[in-house]
Amino acid sequence: MDTFELFGTIRLYVSDVHKVGTDALLLSEFAAPRTGEWACDLGSGCGTVAARWFCDEKPAPARVYAVELQADAVRLMERSVALGGLPAGRFIPVHADLRALQDVLPAGAFGLVTCNPPYKAAGCGLLSEATGARTARHEIDCTLEDVCAAACRLLRYGGRLCICQRPERLADAVCAMRAHSLEPKRLRMVQHSASHAPWLFLLEARRGGRPSITIEPPKLF
């Protein structure tokens, strides 16, 4: 077990399996929660996305539920609350399966849901050897459809779902969102440089939104 210092006074406890990733930091910035709203991060890992919102001089939601299936990752988040400076009562680790949140979190209560989902579709690519890595990288315990179904239930009307994903999964993401009354509204590609192809996209959808999408300038990172 080790610690990773985020901006400001927040320290996250991490492990060899559950680490702070660039994609999670980019998603956290892109989602930009509004002060006072309730937010939920699905598949939180060590809590990077949600924890970043509590750093100094940034708008912070009133409450964040960090939902995670893997018990060892939940323990890391609980330790970050106890010892790392995350606000108890506002950053709330939840040990649960995002496919079964009906009796865990209230429906229609959230203004923002985020997810850094597994990138590899079921049946694609070699499976990682470690259980934690398999869960994080492959659609074994969670698919894009699962994420969108959970978000649709959690979000209030007009609430936002923000995800990051590999560019080759863009069509899959749009289809899954629309199948669950989530309309894609904002898209941003991430590139290493202007001459490189995108390696990641950031996508925001609104529950009950009308068809119309804004394509933002690429982020060079």
mmCIF file of N, CA and C in Angstrom, residues 130-200:
data_model
loop_
_atom_site.group_PDB
_atom_site.id
_atom_site.type_symbol
_atom_site.label_atom_id
_atom_site.label_comp_id
_atom_site.label_asym_id
_atom_site.label_seq_id
_atom_site.Cartn_x
_atom_site.Cartn_y
_atom_site.Cartn_z
ATOM 1 N N ALA A 130 -4.188 -10.878 -13.413
ATOM 2 C CA ALA A 130 -4.669 -10.497 -12.086
ATOM 3 C C ALA A 130 -6.165 -10.215 -12.116
ATOM 4 N N THR A 131 -6.870 -10.664 -11.085
ATOM 5 C CA THR A 131 -8.322 -10.484 -11.026
ATOM 6 C C THR A 131 -8.704 -9.015 -11.064
ATOM 7 N N GLY A 132 -8.018 -8.191 -10.285
ATOM 8 C CA GLY A 132 -8.328 -6.770 -10.250
ATOM 9 C C GLY A 132 -8.143 -6.105 -11.595
ATOM 10 N N ALA A 133 -7.079 -6.452 -12.288
ATOM 11 C CA ALA A 133 -6.822 -5.879 -13.607
ATOM 12 C C ALA A 133 -7.857 -6.342 -14.620
ATOM 13 N N ARG A 134 -8.279 -7.605 -14.530
ATOM 14 C CA ARG A 134 -9.321 -8.108 -15.437
ATOM 15 C C ARG A 134 -10.612 -7.319 -15.263
ATOM 16 N N THR A 135 -10.990 -7.094 -14.017
ATOM 17 C CA THR A 135 -12.231 -6.367 -13.742
ATOM 18 C C THR A 135 -12.159 -4.940 -14.262
ATOM 19 N N ALA A 136 -11.005 -4.303 -14.121
ATOM 20 C CA ALA A 136 -10.852 -2.908 -14.524
ATOM 21 C C ALA A 136 -10.761 -2.739 -16.034
ATOM 22 N N ARG A 137 -10.216 -3.729 -16.737
ATOM 23 C CA ARG A 137 -9.906 -3.551 -18.158
ATOM 24 C C ARG A 137 -10.864 -4.247 -19.106
ATOM 25 N N HIS A 138 -11.542 -5.274 -18.647
ATOM 26 C CA HIS A 138 -12.374 -6.080 -19.539
ATOM 27 C C HIS A 138 -13.835 -6.057 -19.084
ATOM 28 N N GLU A 139 -14.746 -6.120 -20.037
ATOM 29 C CA GLU A 139 -16.178 -6.104 -19.722
ATOM 30 C C GLU A 139 -16.638 -7.476 -19.219
ATOM 31 N N ILE A 140 -16.186 -7.797 -18.013
ATOM 32 C CA ILE A 140 -16.557 -9.058 -17.367
ATOM 33 C C ILE A 140 -17.665 -8.807 -16.346
ATOM 34 N N ASP A 141 -17.443 -7.842 -15.467
ATOM 35 C CA ASP A 141 -18.420 -7.520 -14.426
ATOM 36 C C ASP A 141 -19.204 -6.251 -14.729
ATOM 37 N N CYS A 142 -18.896 -5.594 -15.848
ATOM 38 C CA CYS A 142 -19.524 -4.305 -16.145
ATOM 39 C C CYS A 142 -19.362 -3.988 -17.625
ATOM 40 N N THR A 143 -20.464 -3.661 -18.306
ATOM 41 C CA THR A 143 -20.439 -3.253 -19.710
ATOM 42 C C THR A 143 -20.901 -1.804 -19.823
ATOM 43 N N LEU A 144 -20.738 -1.226 -21.013
ATOM 44 C CA LEU A 144 -21.257 0.121 -21.244
ATOM 45 C C LEU A 144 -22.767 0.173 -21.024
ATOM 46 N N GLU A 145 -23.460 -0.881 -21.422
ATOM 47 C CA GLU A 145 -24.904 -0.955 -21.193
ATOM 48 C C GLU A 145 -25.218 -0.914 -19.693
ATOM 49 N N ASP A 146 -24.441 -1.638 -18.896
ATOM 50 C CA ASP A 146 -24.648 -1.643 -17.448
ATOM 51 C C ASP A 146 -24.452 -0.247 -16.861
ATOM 52 N N VAL A 147 -23.404 0.430 -17.308
ATOM 53 C CA VAL A 147 -23.109 1.779 -16.818
ATOM 54 C C VAL A 147 -24.259 2.731 -17.133
ATOM 55 N N CYS A 148 -24.739 2.691 -18.372
ATOM 56 C CA CYS A 148 -25.801 3.607 -18.793
ATOM 57 C C CYS A 148 -27.122 3.295 -18.095
ATOM 58 N N ALA A 149 -27.403 2.016 -17.881
ATOM 59 C CA ALA A 149 -28.621 1.642 -17.158
ATOM 60 C C ALA A 149 -28.571 2.159 -15.722
ATOM 61 N N ALA A 150 -27.426 2.011 -15.069
ATOM 62 C CA ALA A 150 -27.278 2.497 -13.695
ATOM 63 C C ALA A 150 -27.388 4.014 -13.641
ATOM 64 N N ALA A 151 -26.736 4.692 -14.596
ATOM 65 C CA ALA A 151 -26.766 6.156 -14.614
ATOM 66 C C ALA A 151 -28.171 6.685 -14.843
ATOM 67 N N CYS A 152 -28.913 6.055 -15.746
ATOM 68 C CA CYS A 152 -30.280 6.491 -16.027
ATOM 69 C C CYS A 152 -31.136 6.435 -14.766
ATOM 70 N N ARG A 153 -30.957 5.405 -13.976
ATOM 71 C CA ARG A 153 -31.732 5.279 -12.738
ATOM 72 C C ARG A 153 -31.309 6.309 -11.697
ATOM 73 N N LEU A 154 -30.023 6.576 -11.591
ATOM 74 C CA LEU A 154 -29.512 7.459 -10.545
ATOM 75 C C LEU A 154 -29.749 8.937 -10.833
ATOM 76 N N LEU A 155 -29.692 9.330 -12.104
ATOM 77 C CA LEU A 155 -29.731 10.747 -12.465
ATOM 78 C C LEU A 155 -31.133 11.334 -12.380
ATOM 79 N N ARG A 156 -31.206 12.566 -11.938
ATOM 80 C CA ARG A 156 -32.440 13.337 -12.078
ATOM 81 C C ARG A 156 -32.597 13.723 -13.547
ATOM 82 N N TYR A 157 -33.779 14.197 -13.926
ATOM 83 C CA TYR A 157 -33.997 14.654 -15.301
ATOM 84 C C TYR A 157 -33.060 15.832 -15.571
ATOM 85 N N GLY A 158 -32.319 15.765 -16.668
ATOM 86 C CA GLY A 158 -31.338 16.791 -16.989
ATOM 87 C C GLY A 158 -29.973 16.552 -16.384
ATOM 88 N N GLY A 159 -29.835 15.528 -15.529
ATOM 89 C CA GLY A 159 -28.544 15.203 -14.946
ATOM 90 C C GLY A 159 -27.582 14.652 -15.980
ATOM 91 N N ARG A 160 -26.295 14.666 -15.647
ATOM 92 C CA ARG A 160 -25.250 14.345 -16.613
ATOM 93 C C ARG A 160 -24.542 13.032 -16.290
ATOM 94 N N LEU A 161 -24.247 12.275 -17.339
ATOM 95 C CA LEU A 161 -23.327 11.134 -17.268
ATOM 96 C C LEU A 161 -22.086 11.497 -18.054
ATOM 97 N N CYS A 162 -20.915 11.370 -17.436
ATOM 98 C CA CYS A 162 -19.645 11.626 -18.113
ATOM 99 C C CYS A 162 -18.783 10.367 -18.047
ATOM 100 N N ILE A 163 -18.256 9.969 -19.203
ATOM 101 C CA ILE A 163 -17.392 8.787 -19.263
ATOM 102 C C ILE A 163 -16.145 9.103 -20.070
ATOM 103 N N CYS A 164 -15.128 8.261 -19.929
ATOM 104 C CA CYS A 164 -13.990 8.256 -20.843
ATOM 105 C C CYS A 164 -13.893 6.851 -21.429
ATOM 106 N N GLN A 165 -13.373 6.771 -22.646
ATOM 107 C CA GLN A 165 -13.327 5.472 -23.316
ATOM 108 C C GLN A 165 -12.383 5.580 -24.508
ATOM 109 N N ARG A 166 -11.965 4.453 -25.033
ATOM 110 C CA ARG A 166 -11.104 4.434 -26.208
ATOM 111 C C ARG A 166 -11.907 4.830 -27.453
ATOM 112 N N PRO A 167 -11.283 5.530 -28.417
ATOM 113 C CA PRO A 167 -12.008 6.030 -29.596
ATOM 114 C C PRO A 167 -12.753 4.958 -30.377
ATOM 115 N N GLU A 168 -12.220 3.749 -30.435
ATOM 116 C CA GLU A 168 -12.881 2.694 -31.204
ATOM 117 C C GLU A 168 -14.206 2.260 -30.570
ATOM 118 N N ARG A 169 -14.478 2.697 -29.341
ATOM 119 C CA ARG A 169 -15.732 2.349 -28.665
ATOM 120 C C ARG A 169 -16.756 3.491 -28.704
ATOM 121 N N LEU A 170 -16.494 4.535 -29.475
ATOM 122 C CA LEU A 170 -17.389 5.694 -29.480
ATOM 123 C C LEU A 170 -18.801 5.329 -29.915
ATOM 124 N N ALA A 171 -18.931 4.572 -31.000
ATOM 125 C CA ALA A 171 -20.265 4.184 -31.474
ATOM 126 C C ALA A 171 -20.984 3.341 -30.426
ATOM 127 N N ASP A 172 -20.256 2.442 -29.764
ATOM 128 C CA ASP A 172 -20.854 1.626 -28.706
ATOM 129 C C ASP A 172 -21.394 2.507 -27.581
ATOM 130 N N ALA A 173 -20.617 3.524 -27.213
ATOM 131 C CA ALA A 173 -21.020 4.404 -26.116
ATOM 132 C C ALA A 173 -22.274 5.195 -26.465
ATOM 133 N N VAL A 174 -22.317 5.753 -27.670
ATOM 134 C CA VAL A 174 -23.484 6.535 -28.093
ATOM 135 C C VAL A 174 -24.734 5.658 -28.121
ATOM 136 N N CYS A 175 -24.606 4.461 -28.674
ATOM 137 C CA CYS A 175 -25.759 3.549 -28.748
ATOM 138 C C CYS A 175 -26.255 3.166 -27.358
ATOM 139 N N ALA A 176 -25.330 2.869 -26.446
ATOM 140 C CA ALA A 176 -25.723 2.485 -25.090
ATOM 141 C C ALA A 176 -26.402 3.641 -24.367
ATOM 142 N N MET A 177 -25.877 4.838 -24.548
ATOM 143 C CA MET A 177 -26.482 6.008 -23.905
ATOM 144 C C MET A 177 -27.903 6.228 -24.402
ATOM 145 N N ARG A 178 -28.085 6.238 -25.703
ATOM 146 C CA ARG A 178 -29.410 6.507 -26.262
ATOM 147 C C ARG A 178 -30.417 5.419 -25.905
ATOM 148 N N ALA A 179 -29.939 4.200 -25.736
ATOM 149 C CA ALA A 179 -30.835 3.108 -25.346
ATOM 150 C C ALA A 179 -31.389 3.297 -23.938
ATOM 151 N N HIS A 180 -30.757 4.192 -23.163
ATOM 152 C CA HIS A 180 -31.179 4.418 -21.777
ATOM 153 C C HIS A 180 -31.527 5.888 -21.530
ATOM 154 N N SER A 181 -32.063 6.545 -22.556
ATOM 155 C CA SER A 181 -32.571 7.926 -22.440
ATOM 156 C C SER A 181 -31.499 8.915 -22.020
ATOM 157 N N LEU A 182 -30.272 8.666 -22.437
ATOM 158 C CA LEU A 182 -29.150 9.558 -22.169
ATOM 159 C C LEU A 182 -28.648 10.095 -23.504
ATOM 160 N N GLU A 183 -28.816 11.384 -23.737
ATOM 161 C CA GLU A 183 -28.470 11.960 -25.033
ATOM 162 C C GLU A 183 -27.064 12.557 -24.999
ATOM 163 N N PRO A 184 -26.148 12.075 -25.869
ATOM 164 C CA PRO A 184 -24.802 12.649 -25.934
ATOM 165 C C PRO A 184 -24.856 14.137 -26.274
ATOM 166 N N LYS A 185 -24.183 14.962 -25.454
ATOM 167 C CA LYS A 185 -24.256 16.411 -25.625
ATOM 168 C C LYS A 185 -22.902 17.081 -25.795
ATOM 169 N N ARG A 186 -21.827 16.430 -25.373
ATOM 170 C CA ARG A 186 -20.511 17.078 -25.414
ATOM 171 C C ARG A 186 -19.443 16.014 -25.598
ATOM 172 N N LEU A 187 -18.556 16.224 -26.576
ATOM 173 C CA LEU A 187 -17.512 15.248 -26.906
ATOM 174 C C LEU A 187 -16.171 15.952 -27.027
ATOM 175 N N ARG A 188 -15.154 15.372 -26.419
ATOM 176 C CA ARG A 188 -13.798 15.902 -26.543
ATOM 177 C C ARG A 188 -12.819 14.752 -26.721
ATOM 178 N N MET A 189 -12.006 14.832 -27.763
ATOM 179 C CA MET A 189 -10.959 13.852 -28.003
ATOM 180 C C MET A 189 -9.682 14.274 -27.281
ATOM 181 N N VAL A 190 -8.901 13.286 -26.860
ATOM 182 C CA VAL A 190 -7.618 13.538 -26.209
ATOM 183 C C VAL A 190 -6.518 12.978 -27.097
ATOM 184 N N GLN A 191 -5.530 13.819 -27.417
ATOM 185 C CA GLN A 191 -4.426 13.434 -28.298
ATOM 186 C C GLN A 191 -3.102 13.780 -27.640
ATOM 187 N N HIS A 192 -2.066 13.023 -27.979
ATOM 188 C CA HIS A 192 -0.735 13.340 -27.462
ATOM 189 C C HIS A 192 -0.181 14.602 -28.111
ATOM 190 N N SER A 193 -0.533 14.840 -29.363
ATOM 191 C CA SER A 193 -0.150 16.060 -30.075
ATOM 192 C C SER A 193 -1.119 16.254 -31.226
ATOM 193 N N ALA A 194 -1.044 17.412 -31.889
ATOM 194 C CA ALA A 194 -1.960 17.708 -32.991
ATOM 195 C C ALA A 194 -1.799 16.728 -34.142
ATOM 196 N N SER A 195 -0.624 16.125 -34.275
ATOM 197 C CA SER A 195 -0.369 15.207 -35.383
ATOM 198 C C SER A 195 -0.685 13.750 -35.038
ATOM 199 N N HIS A 196 -1.049 13.490 -33.787
ATOM 200 C CA HIS A 196 -1.362 12.125 -33.365
ATOM 201 C C HIS A 196 -2.866 11.876 -33.388
ATOM 202 N N ALA A 197 -3.235 10.636 -33.658
ATOM 203 C CA ALA A 197 -4.642 10.248 -33.569
ATOM 204 C C ALA A 197 -5.076 10.247 -32.100
ATOM 205 N N PRO A 198 -6.353 10.471 -31.821
ATOM 206 C CA PRO A 198 -6.830 10.441 -30.436
ATOM 207 C C PRO A 198 -6.589 9.076 -29.790
ATOM 208 N N TRP A 199 -6.272 9.094 -28.508
ATOM 209 C CA TRP A 199 -6.106 7.846 -27.751
ATOM 210 C C TRP A 199 -7.220 7.664 -26.717
ATOM 211 N N LEU A 200 -8.055 8.706 -26.543
ATOM 212 C CA LEU A 200 -9.123 8.666 -25.555
ATOM 213 C C LEU A 200 -10.197 9.658 -25.973
#
